[in-house]
Amino acid sequence: MITVSGPPSSGKTSVIGKTIEALEKKAIELAVIKFDCLSTADELIYEKKGIKTKLGLSGSLCPDHYFVNNIDACFHWGLKENVDILITESAGLCNRCSPHIKGILSVCVIDNLSGCHTPKKIGPMLKFADIVVITKGDIVSQAEREVFAYNVKMVNPKAKILHINGITGQGAAELGRLFLSANDYQNLDDKKLRFTMPAALCSYCLGETMIGKDYHIGNVKNMKL
Amino acid sequence: MEGSWQLKNPYDFLTEMGFDLPDKNQSLDQYLNYIDEDMLEDIGTNKEMIYASYDALHGQLEEESEVKVKSILIKGGFNKDGEKEPLDILLKPGEIVSIVGPTGSGKSRLLADIEWLAQADTPTGRVIVINGILPDESKRYSFDEKLISQLSQNMNFVMDANVEEFIRMHAESRNIKQIDEVLETIIKHANDLAGEPFSLETPLTALSGGQSRALMIVDVAFLSKSPIVLIDEIENAGIDRRKAMEFLVNAEKIILIATHDPVLALMANRRLVIRNGGMYKIIESDESEKKVLEKLEKRDRETQKIRNALRAGQKVQCD
Ligand SMILES: Nc1nc2c(ncn2[C@@H]2O[C@H](COP(=O)(O)OP(=O)(O)OP(=O)(O)O)[C@@H](O)[C@H]2O)c(=O)[nH]1
Ligand SMILES: Nc1ncnc2c1ncn2[C@@H]1O[C@H](COP(=O)(O)OP(=O)(O)O)[C@@H](O)[C@H]1O
Ligand SMILES: [Mg+2]
Ligand SMILES: [Mg+2]
Ligand SMILES: [Zn+2]
Ligand SMILES: [Zn+2]
């Protein structure tokens, strides 16, 4: 499994789509689960590309809280469907929550257009990601790309930084290679979030980081799979 | 920001992240001793991450100067029909190689292979060898930023800053110390290329296409330490192309330029012909070709003269 997060419209769907295209020749079974608050057209975009997709809408909950309450069920769905790589896409709406899980490859997608100070403003979903994908490099200059990447490096020095063009797919094959070498699991039990999420109403609001049904208490919404 | 680049002190470093600190001039350890877990959680970070970021900010200094490129070897892979490319090409600093071929022939793909330091893991199967050795896996990620500058078709800045702020920001990210000198050099040379003058106070978004392009090229020549410059089809930029190439050559860059512009194609001493996705042959530009270049440039200068006259409200005539 791989978690992909990033601010709205940063290019997550484009990058995932291009990466899957690049992996197509490798004959592996891929699926994407999109988490969002309200409506989203991403599901249709993925389906159009022939990618197996599930959608989870969190409504009044923060999508990342909703994410962690549903992720183990999603994982089991993936196993049942014989999916080799399950990718989750979630838009970190509050900039403070992050879906990244310890031991599971985590990607944060941000774009060059968001302004060179943005990396400093994004919370754990950027700081604790293994790979940071920077998109929309085609629209800015070399110097702007350098300043932006430098600022990313300053907040997350350990991450691999990849520049990907979400429209042409340049750089996506390289991300695909990293996807293929991601860790493999049979279940998510006892896995932990990389970072706590701020308050709402469920056990995870109270600081729980363990994944699995045994840890769900309070206002838990289960998605239909 | 002062005239010279300085290490950020722990106080500025932490307050910029959003921490509220009582007094200045303490060490990072001292601060972190009384910042409690709740405060760290609120900001969305932890101690380990803070130390890592702080080290990264300072570690850059030593790292950067290491990258010295003496040669790049592009080892042939396969064209679109899977046929072996008949040649390898070796590039040295201070050299321009132009890349020519019809649209869709694979010019951009070649540049992308170099950018990615391909190791037979792209559709072309090419291998890029730097200084005679294969870049190892971990280096590839840290390398590419510092190794390669790219000038693409885009002609505009999106950053909300004026020319001076922009140059300072870039210089800071590159750990350049003599910022004031650099500022002066860049604005002077950018104006040489652009024709229409602009100043340090001009907002980036107010620059014309030609002025933006001029600033981008000069910035790459003087501020970017990357030894390799990849240029993809920058024709019609309305700048002095010869001077632009001279700046890059004098900065001892290795320059690869994919182009349909005959002046740029001929300015290179060697031209790499791409056909059907493969490197097909290398043509050395000889004396007779340089004469063609002179003719083209003369024609360009005449056009320029007429353009200037028209702009100045004069009448023009044949001589
Ligand atoms: N020019 C350019 N546009 C891009 C690039 N990547 C993505 N885009 C465009 O940016 C817009 C948003 O891209 P998406 O992939 O839908 O972004 P997202 O992060 O999935 O958005 P949400 O799921 O709605 O949060 C689309 O119009 C894309 O075509 C890029 O590298 N360059
Ligand atoms: N040797 C090759 N093998 C497979 N595909 C290739 C090869 N060379 C180029 N391509 C593909 O052909 C397409 C067109 O190439 P591109 O580099 O964009 O052409 P140009 O820049 O010359 O217009 C791209 O999708 C590119 O990846
Ligand atoms: Mg999306
Ligand atoms: Mg091209
Ligand atoms: Zn949230
Ligand atoms: Zn919650």
Coordinates of C-alpha atoms and ligand atoms in Angstrom, one line a residue:
Chain A
M1 CA 0.0 0.0 0.0
I2 CA 1.1 3.6 -0.7
T3 CA -0.5 6.7 0.8
V4 CA -0.5 9.8 -1.5
S5 CA -1.5 13.1 0.1
G6 CA -1.3 16.7 -0.8
P7 CA -3.1 20.0 -0.9
P8 CA -6.2 20.3 -3.1
S9 CA -5.5 20.5 -6.8
S10 CA -1.8 19.9 -6.4
G11 CA -1.8 17.2 -9.0
K12 CA -2.3 14.0 -7.0
T13 CA -4.7 12.4 -9.4
S14 CA -2.6 13.4 -12.4
V15 CA 0.5 12.0 -10.9
I16 CA -1.1 8.8 -9.8
G17 CA -2.7 8.4 -13.2
K18 CA 0.6 8.9 -15.0
T19 CA 2.5 6.6 -12.7
I20 CA 0.0 3.8 -13.2
E21 CA 0.2 4.3 -16.9
A22 CA 4.0 3.9 -16.6
L23 CA 3.5 0.7 -14.6
E24 CA 1.0 -0.8 -16.9
K25 CA 3.5 -2.8 -18.9
K26 CA 4.6 -4.5 -15.7
A27 CA 1.3 -6.4 -15.5
I28 CA 0.5 -5.7 -11.8
E29 CA -2.9 -5.2 -10.3
L30 CA -3.4 -1.6 -9.1
A31 CA -6.3 0.1 -7.4
V32 CA -6.9 3.6 -6.0
I33 CA -9.0 4.7 -3.1
K34 CA -9.9 8.4 -3.1
F35 CA -10.8 10.1 0.2
D36 CA -12.5 13.4 0.0
C37 CA -14.9 15.6 1.9
L38 CA -17.6 16.5 -0.6
S39 CA -18.0 15.4 -4.1
T40 CA -15.1 14.7 -6.4
A41 CA -14.7 13.8 -10.1
D42 CA -11.5 11.8 -9.5
E43 CA -13.3 8.5 -9.3
L44 CA -14.5 9.1 -12.9
I45 CA -11.1 10.1 -14.0
Y46 CA -9.6 6.9 -12.7
E47 CA -12.4 4.8 -14.1
K48 CA -11.9 6.4 -17.5
K49 CA -8.3 5.2 -17.4
G50 CA -9.6 1.7 -16.5
I51 CA -8.2 1.9 -13.0
K52 CA -10.1 0.1 -10.2
T53 CA -11.4 2.7 -7.8
K54 CA -13.3 3.2 -4.6
L55 CA -14.5 6.5 -3.3
G56 CA -14.9 7.5 0.4
L57 CA -16.7 10.8 1.2
S58 CA -16.2 12.0 4.7
G59 CA -18.8 14.7 4.8
S60 CA -18.6 16.5 8.1
L61 CA -15.4 14.7 9.3
C62 CA -11.9 15.7 8.4
P63 CA -11.0 13.4 5.4
D64 CA -7.9 12.2 7.1
H65 CA -9.7 11.1 10.3
Y66 CA -12.2 9.3 8.0
F67 CA -9.2 7.8 6.2
V68 CA -7.7 6.2 9.3
N69 CA -11.1 4.8 10.4
N70 CA -11.5 3.1 7.1
I71 CA -8.1 2.2 5.9
D72 CA -7.8 -1.3 7.3
A73 CA -11.1 -2.2 5.7
C74 CA -9.9 -0.7 2.4
F75 CA -6.8 -2.8 2.8
H76 CA -8.8 -6.0 3.2
W77 CA -10.9 -5.1 0.2
G78 CA -7.7 -4.7 -1.7
L79 CA -6.5 -8.2 -0.6
K80 CA -9.8 -9.7 -1.6
E81 CA -9.6 -8.2 -5.0
N82 CA -6.0 -9.4 -5.5
V83 CA -4.6 -5.9 -5.7
D84 CA -0.8 -5.8 -5.7
I85 CA -0.5 -2.1 -5.1
L86 CA -3.2 -0.2 -3.4
I87 CA -2.9 3.6 -3.6
T88 CA -4.8 6.0 -1.5
E89 CA -5.4 9.6 -2.5
S90 CA -6.4 12.1 0.1
A91 CA -6.5 15.8 0.1
G92 CA -5.1 17.1 3.3
L93 CA -7.7 19.8 3.8
C94 CA -6.7 21.1 7.2
N95 CA -2.9 21.0 6.6
R96 CA -2.5 19.5 10.0
C97 CA -3.8 15.9 9.5
S98 CA -1.7 13.5 7.6
P99 CA -2.6 9.9 6.4
H100 CA 1.0 8.6 6.5
I101 CA 1.5 5.4 8.3
K102 CA 4.8 4.1 9.7
G103 CA 6.4 1.6 7.5
I104 CA 4.2 2.3 4.5
L105 CA 5.5 4.3 1.6
S106 CA 4.1 7.8 1.8
V107 CA 4.1 10.4 -0.9
C108 CA 3.2 14.1 -0.7
V109 CA 2.3 15.9 -3.8
I110 CA 2.7 19.7 -3.9
D111 CA 2.9 22.1 -6.8
N112 CA 5.3 24.8 -7.8
L113 CA 2.5 27.3 -8.2
S114 CA 1.5 27.2 -4.6
G115 CA 4.1 29.7 -3.7
C116 CA 7.6 29.3 -2.4
H117 CA 6.6 29.7 1.3
T118 CA 4.0 27.0 1.1
P119 CA 6.3 24.1 2.1
K120 CA 6.7 25.8 5.5
K121 CA 3.0 26.0 6.0
I122 CA 2.2 22.4 5.3
G123 CA 2.2 20.1 8.3
P124 CA 3.0 16.5 8.9
M125 CA 1.8 15.3 5.5
L126 CA 4.8 16.9 4.0
K127 CA 7.2 16.7 6.9
F128 CA 6.8 13.0 7.4
A129 CA 6.5 11.9 3.8
D130 CA 9.1 9.5 2.3
I131 CA 8.8 11.0 -1.2
V132 CA 7.8 14.5 -2.1
V133 CA 6.6 15.0 -5.6
I134 CA 6.7 18.5 -7.0
T135 CA 4.4 19.2 -9.9
K136 CA 3.8 21.9 -12.4
G137 CA 7.4 22.6 -13.0
D138 CA 6.6 23.4 -16.6
I139 CA 4.9 26.6 -15.6
V140 CA 7.7 28.1 -13.6
S141 CA 11.4 28.9 -14.2
Q142 CA 14.5 26.9 -13.2
A143 CA 15.2 29.4 -10.4
E144 CA 11.7 29.1 -9.0
R145 CA 11.9 25.3 -9.1
E146 CA 15.2 25.5 -7.2
V147 CA 13.9 27.8 -4.5
F148 CA 10.8 25.7 -4.1
A149 CA 12.7 22.4 -3.9
Y150 CA 15.1 24.0 -1.4
N151 CA 12.3 25.1 0.8
V152 CA 10.9 21.5 0.7
K153 CA 14.3 20.2 1.6
M154 CA 14.4 22.5 4.6
V155 CA 11.2 21.1 6.1
N156 CA 11.8 17.5 5.1
P157 CA 15.5 16.9 4.6
K158 CA 15.1 13.1 4.5
A159 CA 12.6 12.8 1.7
K160 CA 13.4 11.9 -1.9
I161 CA 12.3 14.8 -4.1
L162 CA 10.9 14.0 -7.5
H163 CA 9.8 16.5 -10.2
I164 CA 6.9 15.2 -12.1
N165 CA 4.8 16.8 -14.8
G166 CA 1.2 15.7 -14.2
I167 CA 0.3 16.4 -17.8
T168 CA 3.0 14.9 -19.8
G169 CA 4.0 12.3 -17.2
Q170 CA 7.7 13.2 -17.3
G171 CA 9.2 11.7 -14.2
A172 CA 6.3 9.4 -13.5
A173 CA 8.2 6.2 -14.6
E174 CA 10.7 7.0 -11.9
L175 CA 8.0 7.2 -9.2
G176 CA 6.7 3.9 -10.5
R177 CA 10.0 2.3 -9.9
L178 CA 9.9 3.5 -6.3
F179 CA 6.3 2.2 -6.0
L180 CA 7.5 -1.2 -7.1
S181 CA 10.1 -1.4 -4.4
A182 CA 7.7 -0.4 -1.6
N183 CA 7.2 -2.7 1.3
D184 CA 4.7 -5.5 1.1
Y185 CA 2.1 -6.4 3.8
Q186 CA -0.5 -8.9 4.5
N187 CA -2.4 -6.7 7.0
L188 CA -2.3 -3.3 8.7
D189 CA -2.8 -4.5 12.2
D190 CA -0.6 -2.8 14.7
K191 CA 0.6 -0.3 12.2
K192 CA 0.8 3.3 13.5
L193 CA 0.2 6.7 12.1
R194 CA 3.4 8.7 11.7
F195 CA 1.8 11.6 13.4
T196 CA -1.3 12.3 15.6
M197 CA -4.3 14.1 14.2
P198 CA -5.9 17.0 15.9
A199 CA -9.2 16.9 17.7
A200 CA -12.6 15.8 16.4
L201 CA -14.7 13.0 17.9
C202 CA -13.3 9.5 17.5
S203 CA -10.6 7.5 19.2
Y204 CA -8.0 8.9 16.8
C205 CA -9.0 12.4 17.9
L206 CA -7.9 11.4 21.3
G207 CA -4.5 10.5 20.1
E208 CA -4.9 6.9 19.1
T209 CA -2.4 5.9 16.4
M210 CA -3.0 2.2 16.2
I211 CA -4.8 0.8 13.1
G212 CA -7.5 -1.8 13.4
K213 CA -11.1 -2.3 14.4
D214 CA -10.2 -2.9 18.1
Y215 CA -9.1 0.7 18.4
H216 CA -12.2 2.4 16.9
I217 CA -14.3 4.1 19.5
G218 CA -16.8 6.9 19.3
N219 CA -17.9 8.7 16.1
V220 CA -16.8 6.2 13.5
K221 CA -18.2 6.1 10.0
N222 CA -17.6 3.0 8.0
M223 CA -17.4 3.2 4.3
K224 CA -19.3 0.8 2.0
L225 CA -17.0 -1.5 0.1
Chain B
M1 CA 18.7 39.6 4.9
E2 CA 22.1 41.2 5.0
G3 CA 24.5 41.5 2.1
S4 CA 26.0 38.2 2.8
W5 CA 24.4 34.9 3.4
Q6 CA 24.5 33.8 7.0
L7 CA 23.6 30.8 9.0
K8 CA 20.2 31.0 10.5
N9 CA 20.3 31.3 14.3
P10 CA 18.1 28.9 16.3
Y11 CA 15.8 31.6 17.4
D12 CA 14.9 32.7 13.8
F13 CA 14.7 29.2 12.7
L14 CA 12.2 28.2 15.4
T15 CA 10.1 31.3 15.3
E16 CA 9.7 31.0 11.5
M17 CA 8.3 27.5 12.1
G18 CA 5.7 29.1 14.3
F19 CA 7.1 28.6 17.8
D20 CA 6.6 31.4 20.4
L21 CA 9.9 31.8 22.2
P22 CA 10.6 34.1 25.2
D23 CA 14.2 35.1 24.7
K24 CA 16.8 35.2 21.9
N25 CA 20.3 33.9 21.7
Q26 CA 19.9 30.4 23.1
S27 CA 21.1 27.2 21.6
L28 CA 18.8 24.9 19.7
D29 CA 19.2 22.3 22.6
Q30 CA 18.2 24.9 25.2
Y31 CA 15.1 25.8 23.3
L32 CA 14.1 22.3 22.7
N33 CA 14.4 21.5 26.4
Y34 CA 11.6 23.7 27.3
I35 CA 9.4 23.3 24.2
D36 CA 7.0 20.6 25.4
E37 CA 5.4 17.8 23.4
D38 CA 2.1 19.6 23.1
M39 CA 3.7 22.6 21.5
L40 CA 5.5 20.4 19.0
E41 CA 2.3 18.5 18.2
D42 CA 0.5 21.8 17.6
I43 CA 3.1 22.8 15.0
G44 CA 2.9 19.3 13.5
T45 CA 6.5 18.3 14.1
N46 CA 8.8 16.5 16.5
K47 CA 12.3 17.0 17.9
E48 CA 13.9 14.6 15.6
M49 CA 12.5 16.4 12.6
I50 CA 13.6 19.8 13.9
Y51 CA 17.2 18.6 14.3
A52 CA 17.2 17.1 10.8
S53 CA 15.9 20.4 9.3
Y54 CA 18.4 22.5 11.1
D55 CA 21.2 20.2 10.1
A56 CA 20.0 20.3 6.5
L57 CA 20.0 24.1 6.5
H58 CA 23.7 24.1 7.6
G59 CA 24.9 20.9 5.9
Q60 CA 24.2 22.3 2.4
L61 CA 27.3 24.4 2.6
E62 CA 29.8 21.6 2.4
E63 CA 27.8 19.4 0.0
E64 CA 27.3 21.8 -2.8
S65 CA 30.8 22.6 -4.0
E66 CA 31.6 18.9 -4.5
V67 CA 29.8 18.5 -7.8
K68 CA 32.4 19.1 -10.5
V69 CA 31.5 17.6 -13.8
K70 CA 34.3 17.0 -16.2
S71 CA 32.4 14.9 -18.7
I72 CA 29.1 13.4 -19.6
L73 CA 28.9 10.3 -21.7
I74 CA 25.6 9.4 -23.3
K75 CA 25.7 5.7 -24.1
G76 CA 23.5 4.7 -26.9
G77 CA 20.3 2.7 -26.3
F78 CA 17.6 1.9 -28.8
N79 CA 15.4 3.8 -31.1
K80 CA 11.6 3.5 -31.3
D81 CA 11.9 0.3 -33.4
G82 CA 14.3 -1.3 -30.9
E83 CA 17.3 -0.9 -33.1
K84 CA 20.6 -0.2 -31.4
E85 CA 21.7 3.4 -31.6
P86 CA 24.9 3.6 -33.7
L87 CA 26.8 6.0 -31.4
D88 CA 27.8 7.3 -28.0
I89 CA 28.5 10.9 -27.4
L90 CA 30.9 12.5 -24.9
L91 CA 30.3 16.1 -23.7
K92 CA 32.7 18.5 -22.0
P93 CA 32.3 21.8 -20.1
G94 CA 32.1 24.9 -22.2
E95 CA 30.7 23.1 -25.1
I96 CA 27.3 23.6 -26.9
V97 CA 25.7 20.6 -28.6
S98 CA 22.5 21.2 -30.5
I99 CA 19.9 18.5 -31.0
V100 CA 18.0 18.5 -34.2
G101 CA 15.2 16.4 -35.7
P102 CA 11.5 16.6 -36.6
T103 CA 8.8 17.0 -33.9
G104 CA 8.2 13.7 -32.2
S105 CA 11.6 12.3 -33.1
G106 CA 12.7 12.2 -29.5
K107 CA 14.7 15.4 -28.7
S108 CA 12.9 16.0 -25.5
R109 CA 13.2 12.4 -24.5
L110 CA 17.0 12.6 -24.8
L111 CA 17.0 15.7 -22.5
A112 CA 14.8 13.8 -20.1
D113 CA 17.2 10.8 -20.1
I114 CA 20.0 13.2 -19.1
E115 CA 17.9 14.9 -16.5
W116 CA 17.1 11.5 -14.9
L117 CA 20.7 10.2 -15.3
A118 CA 19.2 7.3 -17.0
Q119 CA 20.7 3.9 -16.3
A120 CA 19.0 1.8 -19.0
D121 CA 15.7 2.4 -17.1
T122 CA 13.9 4.7 -19.5
P123 CA 12.1 3.8 -22.8
T124 CA 15.3 4.4 -24.7
G125 CA 17.6 2.2 -22.6
R126 CA 20.3 4.8 -22.6
V127 CA 23.0 5.1 -19.9
I128 CA 24.3 8.4 -18.7
V129 CA 27.8 8.3 -17.3
I130 CA 29.1 11.3 -15.3
N131 CA 32.9 11.7 -15.0
G132 CA 33.4 8.2 -16.2
I133 CA 31.5 6.5 -13.4
L134 CA 27.9 5.4 -13.0
P135 CA 26.0 7.6 -10.5
D136 CA 24.9 5.4 -7.6
E137 CA 21.2 5.1 -6.7
S138 CA 21.2 7.5 -3.7
K139 CA 23.2 10.1 -5.5
R140 CA 20.7 10.3 -8.3
Y141 CA 18.2 12.0 -6.1
S142 CA 20.5 14.5 -4.5
F143 CA 22.4 15.0 -7.8
D144 CA 19.8 16.0 -10.2
E145 CA 18.9 19.3 -8.6
K146 CA 22.5 20.5 -8.5
L147 CA 23.6 18.9 -11.7
I148 CA 21.1 20.2 -14.1
S149 CA 19.4 23.4 -15.0
Q150 CA 16.6 23.5 -17.5
L151 CA 15.3 26.2 -19.7
S152 CA 11.9 25.2 -21.1
Q153 CA 9.3 26.9 -23.3
N154 CA 7.7 28.7 -20.4
M155 CA 8.4 32.4 -20.5
N156 CA 6.9 33.7 -17.4
F157 CA 7.6 33.9 -13.7
V158 CA 4.8 33.2 -11.2
M159 CA 6.7 34.2 -8.1
D160 CA 5.3 37.3 -6.3
A161 CA 8.5 39.2 -5.9
N162 CA 10.6 41.9 -7.6
V163 CA 13.8 41.2 -9.5
E164 CA 16.0 41.9 -6.5
E165 CA 14.0 39.8 -4.0
F166 CA 13.9 37.0 -6.5
I167 CA 17.7 37.0 -7.1
R168 CA 18.4 37.1 -3.3
M169 CA 16.0 34.3 -2.7
H170 CA 17.7 32.1 -5.3
A171 CA 21.2 33.1 -4.1
E172 CA 20.2 32.1 -0.6
S173 CA 19.0 28.7 -1.6
R174 CA 22.3 28.2 -3.4
N175 CA 24.4 29.4 -0.5
I176 CA 26.0 32.2 -2.5
K177 CA 27.8 34.6 -0.3
Q178 CA 28.5 37.7 -2.4
I179 CA 24.9 38.5 -3.1
D180 CA 25.4 42.2 -3.9
E181 CA 28.0 41.5 -6.5
V182 CA 25.8 38.9 -8.1
L183 CA 22.8 41.3 -8.1
E184 CA 24.8 43.8 -10.1
T185 CA 26.2 41.3 -12.6
I186 CA 22.8 39.7 -13.2
I187 CA 20.8 42.8 -13.8
K188 CA 23.5 44.2 -16.1
H189 CA 23.8 41.2 -18.3
A190 CA 20.1 40.5 -18.3
N191 CA 19.6 44.0 -19.7
D192 CA 22.3 43.2 -22.3
L193 CA 20.3 40.3 -23.6
A194 CA 16.8 41.8 -23.3
G195 CA 17.1 45.0 -25.3
E196 CA 14.4 46.7 -23.3
P197 CA 15.8 47.7 -19.9
F198 CA 14.3 46.7 -16.5
S199 CA 15.5 47.3 -13.0
L200 CA 15.9 45.5 -9.7
E201 CA 12.7 47.0 -8.5
T202 CA 10.6 45.7 -11.4
P203 CA 8.1 43.0 -10.3
L204 CA 8.8 39.7 -11.9
T205 CA 5.2 39.4 -13.2
A206 CA 5.6 42.8 -15.0
L207 CA 8.6 41.6 -17.1
S208 CA 7.9 41.0 -20.8
G209 CA 8.5 37.6 -22.3
G210 CA 11.9 38.6 -23.6
Q211 CA 13.0 40.2 -20.3
S212 CA 11.9 37.1 -18.4
R213 CA 13.8 34.8 -20.7
A214 CA 16.9 37.1 -20.5
L215 CA 16.7 37.0 -16.7
M216 CA 16.2 33.2 -16.6
I217 CA 19.3 32.6 -18.8
V218 CA 21.5 35.0 -16.9
D219 CA 20.3 33.6 -13.7
V220 CA 21.3 30.1 -14.9
A221 CA 24.7 31.3 -16.1
F222 CA 25.7 33.3 -13.0
L223 CA 23.6 31.9 -10.1
S224 CA 23.0 28.3 -10.7
K225 CA 25.9 26.1 -9.9
S226 CA 24.5 23.3 -12.1
P227 CA 27.2 22.4 -14.6
I228 CA 24.7 21.1 -17.1
V229 CA 22.1 23.2 -18.9
L230 CA 19.3 21.6 -20.9
I231 CA 17.5 23.9 -23.3
D232 CA 14.3 22.8 -25.0
E233 CA 13.1 24.9 -27.9
I234 CA 13.5 28.5 -26.7
E235 CA 13.2 30.1 -30.1
N236 CA 11.4 33.4 -30.7
A237 CA 12.4 34.7 -27.3
G238 CA 13.3 38.1 -28.6
I239 CA 16.7 38.1 -27.0
D240 CA 20.3 38.2 -28.2
R241 CA 20.9 34.5 -28.7
R242 CA 24.6 34.7 -29.4
K243 CA 25.3 36.6 -26.2
A244 CA 23.0 34.3 -24.3
M245 CA 25.1 31.3 -25.4
E246 CA 28.3 33.1 -24.7
F247 CA 27.3 33.7 -21.1
L248 CA 26.6 30.0 -20.7
V249 CA 29.7 28.9 -22.4
N250 CA 31.9 31.3 -20.4
A251 CA 30.3 29.9 -17.2
E252 CA 31.8 26.5 -18.3
K253 CA 28.5 24.8 -18.6
I254 CA 27.8 21.8 -20.7
I255 CA 25.0 23.0 -22.9
L256 CA 22.5 20.8 -24.8
I257 CA 20.0 22.6 -26.9
A258 CA 17.0 21.0 -28.7
T259 CA 16.0 23.4 -31.4
H260 CA 14.4 24.1 -34.7
D261 CA 16.1 27.5 -34.9
P262 CA 18.8 27.5 -37.5
V263 CA 20.9 30.1 -35.7
L264 CA 21.0 28.2 -32.5
A265 CA 21.5 24.9 -34.3
L266 CA 24.5 26.3 -36.1
M267 CA 26.0 28.1 -33.1
A268 CA 26.9 24.7 -31.7
N269 CA 30.1 23.1 -32.9
R270 CA 28.5 19.7 -32.9
R271 CA 24.9 18.8 -33.8
L272 CA 23.3 15.6 -32.8
V273 CA 20.7 14.4 -35.3
I274 CA 17.8 12.5 -33.8
R275 CA 15.7 10.2 -36.0
N276 CA 12.9 7.9 -35.0
G277 CA 13.7 8.1 -31.3
G278 CA 17.4 7.3 -31.7
M279 CA 20.7 9.3 -31.9
Y280 CA 21.4 8.9 -35.6
K281 CA 24.6 10.9 -36.3
I282 CA 26.8 13.7 -35.1
I283 CA 27.7 16.5 -37.5
E284 CA 30.7 18.7 -36.9
S285 CA 29.9 22.3 -37.9
D286 CA 32.7 23.4 -40.4
E287 CA 33.9 26.7 -41.9
S288 CA 31.4 26.7 -44.7
E289 CA 28.5 26.2 -42.2
K290 CA 29.8 29.0 -40.1
K291 CA 29.5 31.2 -43.1
V292 CA 25.8 30.2 -43.3
L293 CA 25.5 31.2 -39.7
E294 CA 27.1 34.6 -40.4
K295 CA 24.6 35.2 -43.2
L296 CA 21.7 34.3 -41.0
E297 CA 22.9 36.5 -38.2
K298 CA 23.4 39.4 -40.5
R299 CA 19.9 39.0 -41.7
D300 CA 18.7 38.9 -38.1
R301 CA 20.6 42.2 -37.3
E302 CA 18.9 43.8 -40.3
T303 CA 15.5 42.7 -39.2
Q304 CA 16.3 44.1 -35.7
K305 CA 17.4 47.4 -37.1
I306 CA 14.2 47.8 -39.0
R307 CA 12.2 46.7 -36.0
N308 CA 13.9 49.4 -33.9
A309 CA 13.4 52.1 -36.5
L310 CA 9.7 51.2 -36.8
R311 CA 9.4 51.3 -33.0
A312 CA 11.0 54.7 -32.9
G313 CA 8.5 56.0 -35.4
Q314 CA 10.9 56.3 -38.3
K315 CA 10.4 55.5 -42.0
V316 CA 12.4 52.6 -43.4
Q317 CA 13.9 52.0 -46.9
C318 CA 16.2 49.6 -48.8
D319 CA 19.9 50.5 -48.9
Ligands
LIG1 N1 0.8 22.7 -16.1 C1 0.6 21.6 -15.3 N2 -0.6 21.3 -14.8 C2 -0.8 20.2 -14.0 C3 0.3 19.4 -13.6 N3 -0.1 18.5 -12.8 C4 -1.4 18.6 -12.7 N4 -1.9 19.7 -13.4 C5 -3.2 20.3 -13.5 O1 -3.7 20.7 -12.2 C6 -5.1 20.4 -12.0 C7 -5.3 19.6 -10.8 O2 -4.8 18.3 -10.9 P1 -5.3 17.1 -10.2 O3 -4.5 15.9 -10.5 O4 -6.8 16.9 -10.4 O5 -5.1 17.5 -8.7 P2 -5.5 16.7 -7.3 O6 -4.4 17.0 -6.3 O7 -5.8 15.3 -7.6 O8 -6.8 17.5 -6.9 P3 -7.9 17.1 -5.8 O9 -8.1 15.6 -5.9 O10 -9.1 17.8 -6.3 O11 -7.4 17.6 -4.5 C8 -5.5 19.7 -13.3 O12 -6.1 20.7 -14.1 C9 -4.2 19.2 -13.9 O13 -4.3 19.1 -15.3 C10 1.7 19.8 -14.2 O14 2.7 19.2 -13.9 N5 1.7 20.9 -15.0
LIG2 N1 14.1 5.6 -28.3 C1 12.8 5.7 -27.9 N2 12.1 4.6 -27.5 C2 10.8 4.7 -27.2 N3 10.1 5.9 -27.1 C3 10.7 7.0 -27.5 C4 12.1 7.0 -27.9 N4 12.5 8.2 -28.2 C5 11.4 9.0 -28.0 N5 10.3 8.3 -27.6 C6 9.0 8.8 -27.3 O1 8.5 9.5 -28.4 C7 7.7 10.6 -28.0 C8 8.1 11.9 -28.8 O2 9.4 12.2 -28.3 P1 9.8 13.7 -27.9 O3 11.1 13.6 -27.2 O4 8.7 14.4 -27.2 O5 10.0 14.4 -29.3 P2 10.5 15.9 -29.7 O6 10.9 16.6 -28.5 O7 11.6 15.6 -30.7 O8 9.3 16.5 -30.4 C9 7.8 10.6 -26.5 O9 6.6 10.0 -26.0 C10 9.0 9.9 -26.2 O10 9.0 9.3 -24.9
MG3 MG -7.5 14.3 -7.2
MG4 MG 10.1 18.3 -27.6
ZN5 ZN -7.7 17.3 9.5
ZN6 ZN -11.1 11.6 14.6

